[in-house]
Amino acid sequence: MSITVQTPTDTTIVMSRSFAAPRDLVFAAHSQAEHVRHWWGRGNPLDVDLDFSVGGKWRFVEHAGNQEHAFRGEFREIDPPNGFTWTFEYEPMAGHIAVEKYEFTESGGRTTVTCTATFSNREDRDGMLQSGMEAGAEESYRALDAYLTKIS
């Protein structure tokens, strides 16, 4: 299964991907540091700081080769196991903040994760698309597939 990416408006990206796992487990894999560190950074070593509460901050640092890639944000809404909303910022491009809403739906033992990312303007949205975001998300979700199989 691969990720589906759409751009329904000038300021949004919608990504969705299905997993052969129950919603509670897929939600936990997105919301608990002990799970996130196994898959989020494309499966690379990842430092995870995660306060999963409304107003709580998060920061992930991916270690890939001799480089570090740091991301951060804040949780705005949490509705377990249906979804959550957070802000998303790549630290080297500070100030370009997206609001990402994650929705988790289950049908027939499969869970679909849909992320709607909203940007301040079209340039920020296009910059994210051109950054390799789709390939990176696909790699991370492949790592999540493997991790879910391991812990199921």
mmCIF file of C-alpha atoms in Angstrom:
data_model
loop_
_atom_site.group_PDB
_atom_site.id
_atom_site.type_symbol
_atom_site.label_atom_id
_atom_site.label_comp_id
_atom_site.label_asym_id
_atom_site.label_seq_id
_atom_site.Cartn_x
_atom_site.Cartn_y
_atom_site.Cartn_z
ATOM 1 C CA MET A 1 0.000 0.000 0.000
ATOM 2 C CA SER A 2 1.373 3.429 -0.828
ATOM 3 C CA ILE A 3 0.541 6.906 0.303
ATOM 4 C CA THR A 4 -1.998 9.001 -1.611
ATOM 5 C CA VAL A 5 -1.303 12.745 -1.858
ATOM 6 C CA GLN A 6 -3.792 15.360 -3.057
ATOM 7 C CA THR A 7 -3.794 19.159 -3.157
ATOM 8 C CA PRO A 8 -7.479 20.113 -2.946
ATOM 9 C CA THR A 9 -6.799 23.825 -2.377
ATOM 10 C CA ASP A 10 -3.944 26.302 -2.811
ATOM 11 C CA THR A 11 -3.022 25.929 0.863
ATOM 12 C CA THR A 12 -3.651 22.258 1.693
ATOM 13 C CA ILE A 13 -2.135 18.829 1.194
ATOM 14 C CA VAL A 14 -4.106 15.697 2.028
ATOM 15 C CA MET A 15 -2.191 12.451 2.524
ATOM 16 C CA SER A 16 -3.757 9.117 3.308
ATOM 17 C CA ARG A 17 -2.486 5.595 3.893
ATOM 18 C CA SER A 18 -4.039 2.352 5.145
ATOM 19 C CA PHE A 19 -2.499 -0.131 7.554
ATOM 20 C CA ALA A 20 -3.406 -3.738 8.362
ATOM 21 C CA ALA A 21 -3.816 -2.986 12.066
ATOM 22 C CA PRO A 22 -6.566 -1.857 14.431
ATOM 23 C CA ARG A 23 -7.162 1.867 14.922
ATOM 24 C CA ASP A 24 -6.179 1.853 18.619
ATOM 25 C CA LEU A 25 -2.749 0.467 17.744
ATOM 26 C CA VAL A 26 -2.162 2.834 14.813
ATOM 27 C CA PHE A 27 -3.240 5.780 16.973
ATOM 28 C CA ALA A 28 -0.859 4.673 19.748
ATOM 29 C CA ALA A 29 1.958 4.416 17.186
ATOM 30 C CA HIS A 30 1.364 8.099 16.348
ATOM 31 C CA SER A 31 0.876 9.369 19.904
ATOM 32 C CA GLN A 32 3.309 7.514 22.180
ATOM 33 C CA ALA A 33 7.028 8.261 22.152
ATOM 34 C CA GLU A 34 8.007 4.618 22.685
ATOM 35 C CA HIS A 35 6.314 3.791 19.365
ATOM 36 C CA VAL A 36 7.065 6.961 17.344
ATOM 37 C CA ARG A 37 10.825 6.512 17.703
ATOM 38 C CA HIS A 38 10.651 3.225 15.776
ATOM 39 C CA TRP A 39 9.203 4.573 12.541
ATOM 40 C CA TRP A 40 8.642 8.327 12.233
ATOM 41 C CA GLY A 41 12.034 9.423 10.853
ATOM 42 C CA ARG A 42 11.878 7.057 7.888
ATOM 43 C CA GLY A 43 13.037 4.354 10.288
ATOM 44 C CA ASN A 44 16.302 6.215 11.028
ATOM 45 C CA PRO A 45 17.436 6.791 14.632
ATOM 46 C CA LEU A 46 15.114 9.383 16.174
ATOM 47 C CA ASP A 47 15.199 11.480 19.340
ATOM 48 C CA VAL A 48 11.635 11.977 20.549
ATOM 49 C CA ASP A 49 10.295 14.565 22.986
ATOM 50 C CA LEU A 50 6.522 14.206 23.125
ATOM 51 C CA ASP A 51 4.006 15.724 25.532
ATOM 52 C CA PHE A 52 0.785 14.290 24.085
ATOM 53 C CA SER A 53 -1.645 16.731 25.663
ATOM 54 C CA VAL A 54 -3.513 19.775 24.354
ATOM 55 C CA GLY A 55 -0.937 22.567 24.434
ATOM 56 C CA GLY A 56 1.852 19.995 24.801
ATOM 57 C CA LYS A 57 4.963 20.367 22.711
ATOM 58 C CA TRP A 58 6.715 17.799 20.563
ATOM 59 C CA ARG A 59 10.158 17.688 18.958
ATOM 60 C CA PHE A 60 11.670 14.924 16.831
ATOM 61 C CA VAL A 61 15.280 14.862 15.627
ATOM 62 C CA GLU A 62 16.038 12.368 12.862
ATOM 63 C CA HIS A 63 19.654 11.199 12.538
ATOM 64 C CA ALA A 64 20.360 10.266 8.916
ATOM 65 C CA GLY A 65 23.953 9.788 7.849
ATOM 66 C CA ASN A 66 25.952 12.675 9.279
ATOM 67 C CA GLN A 67 22.944 14.990 9.361
ATOM 68 C CA GLU A 68 20.239 15.849 11.840
ATOM 69 C CA HIS A 69 16.749 16.933 10.813
ATOM 70 C CA ALA A 70 14.717 18.550 13.587
ATOM 71 C CA PHE A 71 10.942 19.062 13.567
ATOM 72 C CA ARG A 72 8.699 20.547 16.246
ATOM 73 C CA GLY A 73 5.210 21.665 17.063
ATOM 74 C CA GLU A 74 2.380 21.823 19.552
ATOM 75 C CA PHE A 75 -0.770 19.768 20.017
ATOM 76 C CA ARG A 76 -3.982 21.720 19.465
ATOM 77 C CA GLU A 77 -6.694 19.040 19.643
ATOM 78 C CA ILE A 78 -6.723 15.414 20.772
ATOM 79 C CA ASP A 79 -9.636 12.985 20.333
ATOM 80 C CA PRO A 80 -8.382 9.413 20.972
ATOM 81 C CA PRO A 81 -8.500 7.219 18.946
ATOM 82 C CA ASN A 82 -10.204 9.325 16.258
ATOM 83 C CA GLY A 83 -7.473 11.868 15.703
ATOM 84 C CA PHE A 84 -5.407 14.835 16.737
ATOM 85 C CA THR A 85 -4.249 18.186 15.390
ATOM 86 C CA TRP A 86 -0.754 19.590 15.790
ATOM 87 C CA THR A 87 1.426 22.295 14.344
ATOM 88 C CA PHE A 88 4.382 21.148 12.247
ATOM 89 C CA GLU A 89 7.594 23.076 11.645
ATOM 90 C CA TYR A 90 10.933 22.019 10.166
ATOM 91 C CA GLU A 91 13.420 23.863 12.370
ATOM 92 C CA PRO A 92 15.844 24.987 9.625
ATOM 93 C CA MET A 93 12.860 26.734 7.984
ATOM 94 C CA ALA A 94 11.504 28.345 11.149
ATOM 95 C CA GLY A 95 8.329 30.357 10.750
ATOM 96 C CA HIS A 96 6.845 28.166 8.012
ATOM 97 C CA ILE A 97 4.311 26.349 10.165
ATOM 98 C CA ALA A 98 1.624 23.972 8.948
ATOM 99 C CA VAL A 99 -1.390 22.834 10.922
ATOM 100 C CA GLU A 100 -1.867 19.095 10.457
ATOM 101 C CA LYS A 101 -5.093 17.287 11.312
ATOM 102 C CA TYR A 102 -4.780 13.491 11.582
ATOM 103 C CA GLU A 103 -7.883 11.315 11.312
ATOM 104 C CA PHE A 104 -7.927 7.564 12.025
ATOM 105 C CA THR A 105 -10.747 5.415 10.625
ATOM 106 C CA GLU A 106 -11.081 1.642 10.872
ATOM 107 C CA SER A 107 -12.909 -0.735 8.580
ATOM 108 C CA GLY A 108 -12.530 -4.497 8.304
ATOM 109 C CA GLY A 109 -9.458 -4.579 10.552
ATOM 110 C CA ARG A 110 -7.633 -1.947 8.483
ATOM 111 C CA THR A 111 -6.976 1.588 9.653
ATOM 112 C CA THR A 112 -6.730 4.544 7.305
ATOM 113 C CA VAL A 113 -4.745 7.560 8.467
ATOM 114 C CA THR A 114 -5.648 10.803 6.713
ATOM 115 C CA CYS A 115 -3.551 13.909 7.343
ATOM 116 C CA THR A 116 -4.784 17.283 6.120
ATOM 117 C CA ALA A 117 -1.977 19.843 6.259
ATOM 118 C CA THR A 118 -2.955 23.491 6.005
ATOM 119 C CA PHE A 119 -0.344 26.122 5.181
ATOM 120 C CA SER A 120 -0.361 29.913 5.490
ATOM 121 C CA ASN A 121 0.015 30.342 1.743
ATOM 122 C CA ARG A 122 0.515 28.527 -1.539
ATOM 123 C CA GLU A 123 4.277 29.117 -1.513
ATOM 124 C CA ASP A 124 4.648 27.248 1.805
ATOM 125 C CA ARG A 125 2.464 24.409 0.512
ATOM 126 C CA ASP A 126 4.457 24.166 -2.712
ATOM 127 C CA GLY A 127 7.734 24.327 -0.786
ATOM 128 C CA MET A 128 6.641 21.350 1.297
ATOM 129 C CA LEU A 129 5.682 19.401 -1.822
ATOM 130 C CA GLN A 130 9.053 20.176 -3.437
ATOM 131 C CA SER A 131 11.000 19.233 -0.296
ATOM 132 C CA GLY A 132 10.558 15.508 -0.837
ATOM 133 C CA MET A 133 7.757 15.307 1.713
ATOM 134 C CA GLU A 134 5.846 12.638 -0.200
ATOM 135 C CA ALA A 135 8.849 10.293 -0.478
ATOM 136 C CA GLY A 136 9.767 10.885 3.178
ATOM 137 C CA ALA A 137 6.209 10.183 4.338
ATOM 138 C CA GLU A 138 6.123 7.029 2.230
ATOM 139 C CA GLU A 139 9.412 5.816 3.766
ATOM 140 C CA SER A 140 8.148 6.565 7.276
ATOM 141 C CA TYR A 141 4.868 4.768 6.663
ATOM 142 C CA ARG A 142 6.722 1.732 5.250
ATOM 143 C CA ALA A 143 8.707 1.713 8.508
ATOM 144 C CA LEU A 144 5.399 1.981 10.408
ATOM 145 C CA ASP A 145 4.009 -0.994 8.467
ATOM 146 C CA ALA A 146 7.016 -3.084 9.526
ATOM 147 C CA TYR A 147 6.776 -1.861 13.121
ATOM 148 C CA LEU A 148 3.032 -2.609 13.362
ATOM 149 C CA THR A 149 3.677 -6.146 12.062
ATOM 150 C CA LYS A 150 6.386 -6.591 14.697
ATOM 151 C CA ILE A 151 4.227 -5.444 17.642
ATOM 152 C CA SER A 152 0.910 -7.005 16.545
#
